[in-house]
Coordinates of C-alpha atoms in Angstrom, one line a residue:
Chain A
X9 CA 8.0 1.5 1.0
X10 CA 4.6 0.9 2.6
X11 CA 4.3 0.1 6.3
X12 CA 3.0 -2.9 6.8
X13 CA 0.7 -4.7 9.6
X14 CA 1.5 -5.1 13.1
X15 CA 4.5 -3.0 12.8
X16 CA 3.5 0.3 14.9
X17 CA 2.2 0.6 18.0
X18 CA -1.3 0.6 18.4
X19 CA -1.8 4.0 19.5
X20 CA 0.0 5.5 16.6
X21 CA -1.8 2.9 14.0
X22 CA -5.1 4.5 15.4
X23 CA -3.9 7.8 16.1
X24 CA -2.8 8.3 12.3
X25 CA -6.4 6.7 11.3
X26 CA -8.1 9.7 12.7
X27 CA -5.7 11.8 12.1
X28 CA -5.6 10.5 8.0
X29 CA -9.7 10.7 8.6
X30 CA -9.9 14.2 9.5
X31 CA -7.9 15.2 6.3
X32 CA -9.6 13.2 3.9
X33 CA -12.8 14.9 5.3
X34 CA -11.5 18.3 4.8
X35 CA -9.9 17.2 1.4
X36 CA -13.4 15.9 0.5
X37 CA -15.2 19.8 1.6
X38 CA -12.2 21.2 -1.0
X39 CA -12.9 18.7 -3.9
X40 CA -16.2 19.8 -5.9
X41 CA -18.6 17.1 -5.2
X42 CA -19.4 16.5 -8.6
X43 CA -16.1 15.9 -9.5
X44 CA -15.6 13.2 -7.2
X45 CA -15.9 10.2 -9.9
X46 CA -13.7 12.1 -11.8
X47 CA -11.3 11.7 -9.3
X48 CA -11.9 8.6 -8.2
X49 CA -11.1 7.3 -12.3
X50 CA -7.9 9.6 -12.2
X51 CA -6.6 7.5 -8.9
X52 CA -6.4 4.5 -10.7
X53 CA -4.3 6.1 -13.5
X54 CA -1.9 7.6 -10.7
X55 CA -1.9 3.6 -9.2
X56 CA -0.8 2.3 -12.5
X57 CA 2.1 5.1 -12.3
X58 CA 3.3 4.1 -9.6
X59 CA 3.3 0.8 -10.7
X60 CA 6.2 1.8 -13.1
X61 CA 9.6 0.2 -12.1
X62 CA 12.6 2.1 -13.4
X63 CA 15.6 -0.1 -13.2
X64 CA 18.1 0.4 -10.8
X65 CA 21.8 -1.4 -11.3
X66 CA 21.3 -4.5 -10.6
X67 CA 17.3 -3.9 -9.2
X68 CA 14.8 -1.6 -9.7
X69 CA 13.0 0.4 -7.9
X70 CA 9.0 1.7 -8.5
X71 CA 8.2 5.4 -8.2
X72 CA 6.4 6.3 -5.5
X73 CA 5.2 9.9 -6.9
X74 CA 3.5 11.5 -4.2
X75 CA 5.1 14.9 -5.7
X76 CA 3.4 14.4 -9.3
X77 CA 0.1 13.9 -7.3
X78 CA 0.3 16.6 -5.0
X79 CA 1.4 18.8 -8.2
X80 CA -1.5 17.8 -10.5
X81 CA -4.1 17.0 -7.7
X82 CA -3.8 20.2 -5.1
X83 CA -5.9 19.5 -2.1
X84 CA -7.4 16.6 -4.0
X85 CA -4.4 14.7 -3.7
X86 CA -4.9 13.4 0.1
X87 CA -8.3 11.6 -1.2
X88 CA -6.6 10.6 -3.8
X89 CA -3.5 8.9 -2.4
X90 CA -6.0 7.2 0.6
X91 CA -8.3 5.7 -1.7
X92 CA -4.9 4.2 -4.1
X93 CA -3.6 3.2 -0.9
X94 CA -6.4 1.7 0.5
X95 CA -7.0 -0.2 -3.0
X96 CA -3.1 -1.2 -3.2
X97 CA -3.1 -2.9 0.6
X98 CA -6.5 -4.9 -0.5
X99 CA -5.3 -5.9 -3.3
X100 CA -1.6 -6.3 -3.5
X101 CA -1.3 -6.3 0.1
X102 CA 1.0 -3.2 -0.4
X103 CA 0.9 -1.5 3.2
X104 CA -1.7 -3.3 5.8
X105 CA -5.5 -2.4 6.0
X106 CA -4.8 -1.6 10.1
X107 CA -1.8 0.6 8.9
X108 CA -3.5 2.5 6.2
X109 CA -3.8 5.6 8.5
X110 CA 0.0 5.3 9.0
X111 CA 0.5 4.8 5.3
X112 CA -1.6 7.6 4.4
X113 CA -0.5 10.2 6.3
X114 CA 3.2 9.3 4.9
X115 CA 2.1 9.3 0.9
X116 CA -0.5 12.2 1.9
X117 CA 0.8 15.1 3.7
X118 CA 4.2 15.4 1.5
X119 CA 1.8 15.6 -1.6
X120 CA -0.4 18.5 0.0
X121 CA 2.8 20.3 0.5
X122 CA 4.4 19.7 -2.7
X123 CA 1.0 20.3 -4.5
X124 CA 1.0 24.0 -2.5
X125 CA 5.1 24.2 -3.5
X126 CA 4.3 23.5 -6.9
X127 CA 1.5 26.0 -7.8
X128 CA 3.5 28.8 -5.4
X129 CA 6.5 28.0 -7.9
X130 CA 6.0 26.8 -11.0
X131 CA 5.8 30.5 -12.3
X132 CA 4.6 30.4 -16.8
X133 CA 7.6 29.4 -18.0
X134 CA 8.0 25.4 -19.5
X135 CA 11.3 25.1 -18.5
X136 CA 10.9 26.5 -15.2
X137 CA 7.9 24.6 -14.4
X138 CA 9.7 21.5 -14.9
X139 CA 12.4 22.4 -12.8
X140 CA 10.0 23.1 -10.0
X141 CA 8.0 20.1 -10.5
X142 CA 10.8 17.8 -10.3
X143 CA 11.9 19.6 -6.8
X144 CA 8.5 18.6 -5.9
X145 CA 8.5 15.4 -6.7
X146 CA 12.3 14.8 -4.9
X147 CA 10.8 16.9 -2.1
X148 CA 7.8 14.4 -2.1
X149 CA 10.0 11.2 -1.6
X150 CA 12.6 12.6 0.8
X151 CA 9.5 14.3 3.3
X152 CA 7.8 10.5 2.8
X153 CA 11.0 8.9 4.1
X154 CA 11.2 11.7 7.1
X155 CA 7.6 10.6 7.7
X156 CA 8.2 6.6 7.5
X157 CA 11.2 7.5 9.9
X158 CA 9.5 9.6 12.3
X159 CA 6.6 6.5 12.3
X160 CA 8.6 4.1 12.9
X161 CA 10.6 5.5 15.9
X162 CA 7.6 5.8 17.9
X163 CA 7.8 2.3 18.3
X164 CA 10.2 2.9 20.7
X165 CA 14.4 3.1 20.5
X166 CA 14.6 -0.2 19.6
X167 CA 13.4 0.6 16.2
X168 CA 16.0 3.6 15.6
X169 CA 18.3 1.9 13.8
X170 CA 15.9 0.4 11.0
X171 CA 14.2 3.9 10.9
X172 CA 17.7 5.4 9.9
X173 CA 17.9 2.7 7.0
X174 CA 14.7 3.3 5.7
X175 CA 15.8 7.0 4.9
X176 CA 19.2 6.2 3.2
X177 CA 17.4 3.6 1.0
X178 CA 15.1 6.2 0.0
X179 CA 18.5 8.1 -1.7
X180 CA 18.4 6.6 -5.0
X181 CA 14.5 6.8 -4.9
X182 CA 14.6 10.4 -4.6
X183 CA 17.1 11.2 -7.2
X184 CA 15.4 8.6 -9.8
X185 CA 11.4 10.5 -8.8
X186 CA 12.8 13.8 -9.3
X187 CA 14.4 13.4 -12.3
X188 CA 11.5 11.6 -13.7
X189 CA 8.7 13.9 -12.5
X190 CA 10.4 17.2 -13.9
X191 CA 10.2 15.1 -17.3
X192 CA 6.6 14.2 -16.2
X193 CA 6.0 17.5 -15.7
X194 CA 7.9 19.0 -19.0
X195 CA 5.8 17.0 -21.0
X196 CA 2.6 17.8 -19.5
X197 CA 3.7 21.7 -19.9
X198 CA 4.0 21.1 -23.4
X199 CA 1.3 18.5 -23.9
X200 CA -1.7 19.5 -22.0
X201 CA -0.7 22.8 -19.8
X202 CA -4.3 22.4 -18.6
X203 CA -3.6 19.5 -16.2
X204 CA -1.3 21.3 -14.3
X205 CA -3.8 23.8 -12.9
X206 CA -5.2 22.0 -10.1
X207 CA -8.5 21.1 -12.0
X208 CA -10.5 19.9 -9.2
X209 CA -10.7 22.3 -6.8
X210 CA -13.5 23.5 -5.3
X211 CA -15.6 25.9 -8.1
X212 CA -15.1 29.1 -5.6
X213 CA -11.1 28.6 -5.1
X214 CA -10.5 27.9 -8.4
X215 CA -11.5 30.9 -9.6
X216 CA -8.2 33.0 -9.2
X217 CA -6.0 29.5 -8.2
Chain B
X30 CA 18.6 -7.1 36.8
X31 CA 20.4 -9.8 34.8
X32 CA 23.6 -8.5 33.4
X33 CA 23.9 -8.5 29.4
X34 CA 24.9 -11.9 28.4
X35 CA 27.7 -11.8 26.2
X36 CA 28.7 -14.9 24.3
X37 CA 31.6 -14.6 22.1
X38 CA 31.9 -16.3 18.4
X39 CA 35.0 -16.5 16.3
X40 CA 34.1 -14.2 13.3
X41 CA 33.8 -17.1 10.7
X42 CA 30.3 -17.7 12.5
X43 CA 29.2 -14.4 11.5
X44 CA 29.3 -14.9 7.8
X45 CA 27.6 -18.1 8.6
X46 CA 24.9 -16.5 10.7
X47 CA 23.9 -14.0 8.6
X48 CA 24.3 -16.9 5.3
X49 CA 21.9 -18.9 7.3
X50 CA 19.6 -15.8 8.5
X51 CA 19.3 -14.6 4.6
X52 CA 19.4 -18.3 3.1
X53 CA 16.0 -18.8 5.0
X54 CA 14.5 -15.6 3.8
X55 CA 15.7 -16.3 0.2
X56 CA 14.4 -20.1 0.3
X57 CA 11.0 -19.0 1.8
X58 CA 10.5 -16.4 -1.0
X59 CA 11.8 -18.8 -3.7
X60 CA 9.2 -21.7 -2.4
X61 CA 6.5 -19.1 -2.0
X62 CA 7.0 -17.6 -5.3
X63 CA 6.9 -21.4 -7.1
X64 CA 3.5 -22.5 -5.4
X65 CA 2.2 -18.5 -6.1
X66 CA 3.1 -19.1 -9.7
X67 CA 2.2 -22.8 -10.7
X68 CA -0.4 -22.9 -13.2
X69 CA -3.7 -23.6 -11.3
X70 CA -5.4 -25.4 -14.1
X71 CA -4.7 -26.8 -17.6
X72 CA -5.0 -24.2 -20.4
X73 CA -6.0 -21.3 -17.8
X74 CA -3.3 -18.9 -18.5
X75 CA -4.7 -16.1 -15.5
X76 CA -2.8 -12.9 -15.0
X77 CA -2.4 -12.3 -11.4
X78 CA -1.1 -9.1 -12.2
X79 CA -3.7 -6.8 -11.0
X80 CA -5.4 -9.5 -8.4
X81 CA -9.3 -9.8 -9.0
X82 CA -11.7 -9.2 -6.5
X83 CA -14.3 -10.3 -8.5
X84 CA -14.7 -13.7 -7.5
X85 CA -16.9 -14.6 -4.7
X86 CA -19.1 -17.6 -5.0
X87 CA -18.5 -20.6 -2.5
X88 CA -20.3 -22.5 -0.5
X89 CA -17.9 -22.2 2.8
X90 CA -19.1 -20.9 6.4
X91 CA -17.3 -17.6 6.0
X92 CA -19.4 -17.1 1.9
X93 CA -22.3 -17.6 3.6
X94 CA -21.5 -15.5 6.7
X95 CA -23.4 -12.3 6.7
X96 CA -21.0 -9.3 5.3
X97 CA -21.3 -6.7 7.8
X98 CA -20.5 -9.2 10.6
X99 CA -17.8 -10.8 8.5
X100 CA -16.2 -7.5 8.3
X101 CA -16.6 -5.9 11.5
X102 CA -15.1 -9.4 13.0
X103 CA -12.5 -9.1 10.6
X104 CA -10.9 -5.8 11.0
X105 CA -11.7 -5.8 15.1
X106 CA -9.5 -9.4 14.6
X107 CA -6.7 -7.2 12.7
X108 CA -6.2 -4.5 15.1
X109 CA -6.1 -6.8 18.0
X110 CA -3.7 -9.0 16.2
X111 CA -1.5 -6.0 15.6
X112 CA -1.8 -4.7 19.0
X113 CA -0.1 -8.0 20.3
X114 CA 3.4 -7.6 21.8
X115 CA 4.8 -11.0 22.5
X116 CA 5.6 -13.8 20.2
X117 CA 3.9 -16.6 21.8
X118 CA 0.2 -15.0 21.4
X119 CA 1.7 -13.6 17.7
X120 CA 2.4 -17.0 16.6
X121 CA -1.2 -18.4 18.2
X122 CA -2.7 -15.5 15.9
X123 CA -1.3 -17.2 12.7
X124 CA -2.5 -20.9 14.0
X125 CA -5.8 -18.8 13.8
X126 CA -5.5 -16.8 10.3
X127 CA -4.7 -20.8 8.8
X128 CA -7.5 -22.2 10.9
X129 CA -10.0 -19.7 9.2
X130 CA -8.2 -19.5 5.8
X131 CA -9.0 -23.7 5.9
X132 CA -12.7 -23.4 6.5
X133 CA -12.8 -20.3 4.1
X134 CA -11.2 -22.5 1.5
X135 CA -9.9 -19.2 -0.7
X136 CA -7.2 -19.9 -3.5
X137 CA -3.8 -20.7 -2.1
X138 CA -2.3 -19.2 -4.9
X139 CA -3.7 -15.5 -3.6
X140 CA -2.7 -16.0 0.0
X141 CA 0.6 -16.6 -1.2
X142 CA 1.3 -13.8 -3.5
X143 CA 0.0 -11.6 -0.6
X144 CA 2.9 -12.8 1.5
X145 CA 5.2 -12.5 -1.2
X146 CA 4.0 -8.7 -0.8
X147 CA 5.1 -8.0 2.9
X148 CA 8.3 -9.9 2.9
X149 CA 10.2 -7.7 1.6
X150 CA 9.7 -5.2 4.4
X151 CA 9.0 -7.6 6.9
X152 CA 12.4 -9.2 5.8
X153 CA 14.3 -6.0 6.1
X154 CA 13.1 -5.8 10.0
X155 CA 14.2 -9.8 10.7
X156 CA 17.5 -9.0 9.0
X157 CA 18.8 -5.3 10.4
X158 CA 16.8 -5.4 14.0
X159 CA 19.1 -7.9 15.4
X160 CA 22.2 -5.9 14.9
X161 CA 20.7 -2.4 15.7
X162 CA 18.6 -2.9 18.7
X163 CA 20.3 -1.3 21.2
X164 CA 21.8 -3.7 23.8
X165 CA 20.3 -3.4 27.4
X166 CA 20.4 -5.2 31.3
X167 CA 19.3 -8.8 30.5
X168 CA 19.7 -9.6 27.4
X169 CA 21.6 -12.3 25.0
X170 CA 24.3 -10.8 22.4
X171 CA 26.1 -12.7 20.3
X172 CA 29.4 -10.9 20.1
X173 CA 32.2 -11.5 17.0
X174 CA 36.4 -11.7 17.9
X175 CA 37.6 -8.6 15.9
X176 CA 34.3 -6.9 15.8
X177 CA 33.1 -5.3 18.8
X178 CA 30.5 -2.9 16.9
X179 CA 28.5 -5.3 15.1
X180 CA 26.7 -7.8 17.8
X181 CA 24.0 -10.0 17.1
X182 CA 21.0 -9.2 19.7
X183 CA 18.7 -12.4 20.3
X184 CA 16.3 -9.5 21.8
X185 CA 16.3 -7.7 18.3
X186 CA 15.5 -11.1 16.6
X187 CA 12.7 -11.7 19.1
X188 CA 11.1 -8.3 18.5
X189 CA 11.4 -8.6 14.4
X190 CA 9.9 -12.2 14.7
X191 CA 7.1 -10.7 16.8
X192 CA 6.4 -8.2 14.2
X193 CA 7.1 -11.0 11.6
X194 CA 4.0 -12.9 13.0
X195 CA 1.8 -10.4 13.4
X196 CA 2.0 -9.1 9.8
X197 CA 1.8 -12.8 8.6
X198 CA -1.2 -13.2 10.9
X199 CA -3.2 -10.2 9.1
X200 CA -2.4 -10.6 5.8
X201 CA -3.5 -14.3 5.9
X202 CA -6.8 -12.8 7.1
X203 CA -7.2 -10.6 4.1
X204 CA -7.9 -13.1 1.7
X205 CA -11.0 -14.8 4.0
X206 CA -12.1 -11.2 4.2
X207 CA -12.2 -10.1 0.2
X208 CA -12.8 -13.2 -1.5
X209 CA -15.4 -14.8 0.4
X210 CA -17.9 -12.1 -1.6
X211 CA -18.1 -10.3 -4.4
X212 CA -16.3 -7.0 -4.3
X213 CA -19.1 -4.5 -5.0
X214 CA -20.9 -6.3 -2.1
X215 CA -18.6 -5.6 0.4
X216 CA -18.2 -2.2 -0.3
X217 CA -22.0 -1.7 -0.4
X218 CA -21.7 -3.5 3.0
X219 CA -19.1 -1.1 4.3
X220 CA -21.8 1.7 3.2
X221 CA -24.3 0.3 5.6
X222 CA -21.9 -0.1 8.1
X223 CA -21.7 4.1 8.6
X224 CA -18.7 4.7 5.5
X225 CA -20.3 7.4 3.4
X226 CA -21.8 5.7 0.2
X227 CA -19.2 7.7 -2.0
X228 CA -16.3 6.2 -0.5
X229 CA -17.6 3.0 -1.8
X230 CA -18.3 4.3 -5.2
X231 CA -15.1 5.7 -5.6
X232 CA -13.0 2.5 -4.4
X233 CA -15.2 0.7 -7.1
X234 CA -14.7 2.8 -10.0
X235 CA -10.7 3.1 -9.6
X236 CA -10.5 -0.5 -9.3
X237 CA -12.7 -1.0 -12.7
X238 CA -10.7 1.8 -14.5
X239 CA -7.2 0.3 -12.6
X240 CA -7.7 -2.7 -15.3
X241 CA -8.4 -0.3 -18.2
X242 CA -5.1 1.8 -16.9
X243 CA -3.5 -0.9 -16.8
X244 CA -4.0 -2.4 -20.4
X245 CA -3.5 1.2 -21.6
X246 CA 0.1 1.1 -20.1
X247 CA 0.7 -2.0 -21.2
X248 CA 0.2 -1.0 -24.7
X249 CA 2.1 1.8 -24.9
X250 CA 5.2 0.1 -23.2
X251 CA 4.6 -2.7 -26.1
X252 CA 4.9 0.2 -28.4
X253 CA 8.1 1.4 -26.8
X254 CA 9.7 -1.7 -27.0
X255 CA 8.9 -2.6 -30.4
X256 CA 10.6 1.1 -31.6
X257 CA 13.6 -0.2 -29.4
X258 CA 13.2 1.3 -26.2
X259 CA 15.3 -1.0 -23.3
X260 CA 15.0 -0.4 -19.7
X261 CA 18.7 0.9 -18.7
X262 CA 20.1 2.7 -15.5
X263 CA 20.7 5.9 -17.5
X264 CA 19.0 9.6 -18.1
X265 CA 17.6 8.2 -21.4
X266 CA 15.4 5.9 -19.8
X267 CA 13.9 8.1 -16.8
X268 CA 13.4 10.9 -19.6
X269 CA 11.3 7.9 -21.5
X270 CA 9.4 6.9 -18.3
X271 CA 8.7 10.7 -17.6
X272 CA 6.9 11.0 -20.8
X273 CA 5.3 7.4 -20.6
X274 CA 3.8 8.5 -17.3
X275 CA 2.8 12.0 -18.4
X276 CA 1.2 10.5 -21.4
X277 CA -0.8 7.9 -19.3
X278 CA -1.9 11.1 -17.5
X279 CA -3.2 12.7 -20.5
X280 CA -4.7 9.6 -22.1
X281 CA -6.6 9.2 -18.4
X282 CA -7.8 12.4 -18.1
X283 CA -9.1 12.8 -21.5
X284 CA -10.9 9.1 -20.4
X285 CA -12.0 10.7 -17.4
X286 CA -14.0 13.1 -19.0
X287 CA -15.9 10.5 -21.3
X288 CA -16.3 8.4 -18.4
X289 CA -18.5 10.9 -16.5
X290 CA -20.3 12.3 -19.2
X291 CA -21.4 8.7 -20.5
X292 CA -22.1 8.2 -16.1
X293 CA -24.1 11.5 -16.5
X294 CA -26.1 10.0 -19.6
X295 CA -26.9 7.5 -18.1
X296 CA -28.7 9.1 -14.9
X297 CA -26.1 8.9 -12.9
X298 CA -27.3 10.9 -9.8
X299 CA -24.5 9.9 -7.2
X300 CA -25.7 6.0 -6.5
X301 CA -25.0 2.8 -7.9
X302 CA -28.1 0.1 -8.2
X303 CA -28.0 -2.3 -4.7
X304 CA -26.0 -5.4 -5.0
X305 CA -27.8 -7.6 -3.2
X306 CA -29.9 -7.2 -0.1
X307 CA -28.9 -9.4 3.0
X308 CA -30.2 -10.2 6.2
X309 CA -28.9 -10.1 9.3
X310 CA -29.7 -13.3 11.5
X311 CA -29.0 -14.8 14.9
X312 CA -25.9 -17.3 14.3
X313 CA -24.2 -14.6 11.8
X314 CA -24.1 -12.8 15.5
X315 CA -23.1 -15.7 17.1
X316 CA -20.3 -16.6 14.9
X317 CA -19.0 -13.2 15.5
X318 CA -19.4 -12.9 18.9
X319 CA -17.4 -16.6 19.0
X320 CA -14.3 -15.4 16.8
X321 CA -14.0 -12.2 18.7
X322 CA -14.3 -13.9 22.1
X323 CA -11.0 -15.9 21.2
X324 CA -9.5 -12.8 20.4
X325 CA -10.2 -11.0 23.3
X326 CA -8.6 -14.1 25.2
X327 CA -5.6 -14.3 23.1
X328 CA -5.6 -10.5 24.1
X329 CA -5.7 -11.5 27.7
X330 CA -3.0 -13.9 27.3
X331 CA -0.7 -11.2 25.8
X332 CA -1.0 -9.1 28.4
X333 CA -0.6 -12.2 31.5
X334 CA 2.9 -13.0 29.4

């Protein structure tokens, strides 16, 4: 669920732009500069995943996967998600160009932390990786909703009561990412264990990472 | 202070409150959806799927704008617009957005599918606000025999059609903005404007590699259908989608890598060639300074309300 224009107050709208700003700048300083294109052509493979519906009963839903980022980007992953973001709201008009700070900061900071839960956890075993990547990627969706909640009550008590919605509709969305990212993630320990190492980290971090 | 007016309805009026109330929505989103989807020319079978930003010639006061002033005007417009609070200045700000979306003269078709895009969240506030706002000194509830929890707030509906407005207002904006010129100039635009050039660069190479993505997935979910695979709410299918996503990862990355060393090859040296070089002259100023005076007085009039 992306927030859309006109929705938040204006102080928070441009509060979370600088706020988003100042982490995409440091996210920038932890991505190796040269890698940057790299990056940049990885985004768009992440917007086509999250593109994917996965049918729901009646509905379906589309995976959200800030918890797969997170897990394959590291730090990477905020730069990543802003520049998907801000090429969804211009052209799919997913989540408004003024609330892209807002939207941001909701897709963004759950990925840093379950890119740092991920590579604290995931431990050598393929099995137990994919266990802890699809905690991560449940953990991703459920600290989004927190996030859309927390956003949206700043507008004041009136909006309480849809904030509370948005985070039981996110149920089914977290079981369905979960259970698809530790598959996501299964497959990629058996398929190419090298993508799970955050591969674009800054040359001196990665050394050890 | 007013007391809460309370005006009571037999419960039958309910269901036909809420049949009208979701009726509208549904009939908006079913018209919308018709016009977004009619064929816009004979033989031209164009997939809308992953919009293009590509197109940009036209002959229209906002094409021939200059860029930088287009977007500054723009996105100062937007965050005005969404820092409105009452409906009657909301609803002048979408008189406005169809004003310039006339003159602009940008395919219908895209507007449309853009508001397709926010209704589903901007539906969800117009349908729950009313019944969860909570209820205080002056305003109007409409209360149901039988059902003393669930009350219909006129001040909840006034808020969500506020909100309604404001997000219709911007997103009918966004079309004018994009369309107007070709993609790759705007962002080099948004590079003069103070955004570091490789924020530009990146925006520009995920949306070229979005479309090759895109036909990649496309082609292996062809390939999963024609071995049998169908889309079911079951363990099977989310194990299949797991694998088609981790798969799309690999195929990307591997891509990746190819992508940058044929960039690097090529001289690549962190800058794209220029675009286009444009110049800034008086009545590009003048046309900005008019649209944001009218904004500023809308802003005014918001604020008298």
């Amino acid at each position: 669920m992306h927030i859309s224009d006109g929705v938040l107050p204006i102080s928070v709208t441009v509060g979370s732009y600088i706020a988003g700003a100042a982490i995409v700048a440091w996210s920038v300083r932890r991505t190796n500069s040269e890698e940057l294109p790299k990056l940049a052509v990885m985004t768009a493979a992440f917007f086509v995943a999250s593109l994917v519906h996965v049918p729901l009963g009646p509905t379906s839903v589309h995976l959200i996967i800030p918890g797969l980022t997170g897990a394959l980007l590291g730090s990477s992953a905020f730069l990543s998600i802003g520049l998907g973001l801000l090429l969804q709201s211009l052209l799919f008009q997913f989540g408004g160009l003024t609330a892209l700070g807002a939207n941001a900061l909701m897709m963004g900071l759950p990925a840093l932390a379950c890119g740092w839960f991920f590579q604290r956890f995931k431990g050598w075993i393929q099995l137990r990786q994919a266990v802890v990547g699809g905690l991560a990627g449940a953990l991703g969706t459920v600290l989004a909703s927190i996030i859309l909640a927390i956003l949206l009550m700043t507008g004041g008590e009136d909006f309480f009561g849809v904030a509370k919605i948005a985070l039981l509709a996110h149920v089914p969305v977290v079981i369905i990412e979960g259970v698809v990212s530790a598959f996501t993630i299964g497959f990629l320990a058996r398929v190419k264990p090298v993508l799970l190492q955050t591969s674009f980290r800054h040359p001196t971090k990665a050394a050890h990472g | 202070m007013a007391d809460v007016i309370n005006i009571q309805m037999p419960l039958w009026q309910l269901s036909l409150l809420a049949l009208i109330l979701f009726s509208a929505i549904a009939i908006v989103v079913v018209l919308l959806r018709c016009i977004a989807h009619e064929p816009s020319a004979v033989g031209e079978d164009r997939d809308w799927s992953v919009p293009s930003l590509a197109d940009g010639c036209g002959t229209s006061l906002l094409h021939r704008w200059d860029v930088r002033c287009k977007i500054l005007t723009i996105l100062v417009c937007s965050f005005a617009v969404a820092s409105l609070s009452h409906l009657a200045p909301a609803l002048i700000a979408i008189g406005l957005s169809l004003i310039i979306l006339f003159i602009a003269r940008v395919s219908f078709a895209k507007v449309v599918l853009r508001l397709l895009a926010i209704s589903g969240f901007v539906g969800m506030f117009l349908v729950i606000m009313p019944f969860s706002v909570p209820v205080h000194n002056g305003d109007t509830v409409l209360v149901f025999n039988g059902m003393d929890r669930l009350s219909f707030n006129l001040r909840g509906l006034l808020l969500a059609g506020t909100i309604a407005a404001k997000a219709i207002a911007i997103a009918l904006l966004m079309e004018p903005l994009l369309s107007t010129a070709p993609f790759p100039v705007t962002l080099h635009e948004l590079s003069r404007l103070g955004i570091p050039e490789m924020v530009g660069q990146m925006v520009l190479l995920s949306y070229r590699y979005l479309h090759v993505f895109r036909h990649e997935a496309r082609r292996m979910s062809w390939g999963m259908q024609v071995r049998g695979f169908r889309k079911r709410t079951e363990l099977a299918t989310l194990r299949a989608v797991g694998n088609f996503i981790g798969m799309l990862f690999v195929r990307s990355f591997e891509r990746t890598e190819r992508v940058f060393d044929a960039m690097r090859a090529r001289g690549y040296r962190g800058r794209f060639p220029e675009p286009a070089e444009l110049r800034l002259q008086a009545k590009d100023v003048v046309l900005a300074a008019a649209w944001i005076a009218v904004v500023a007085a809308l802003i005014i009039y918001d604020r008298i309300v």
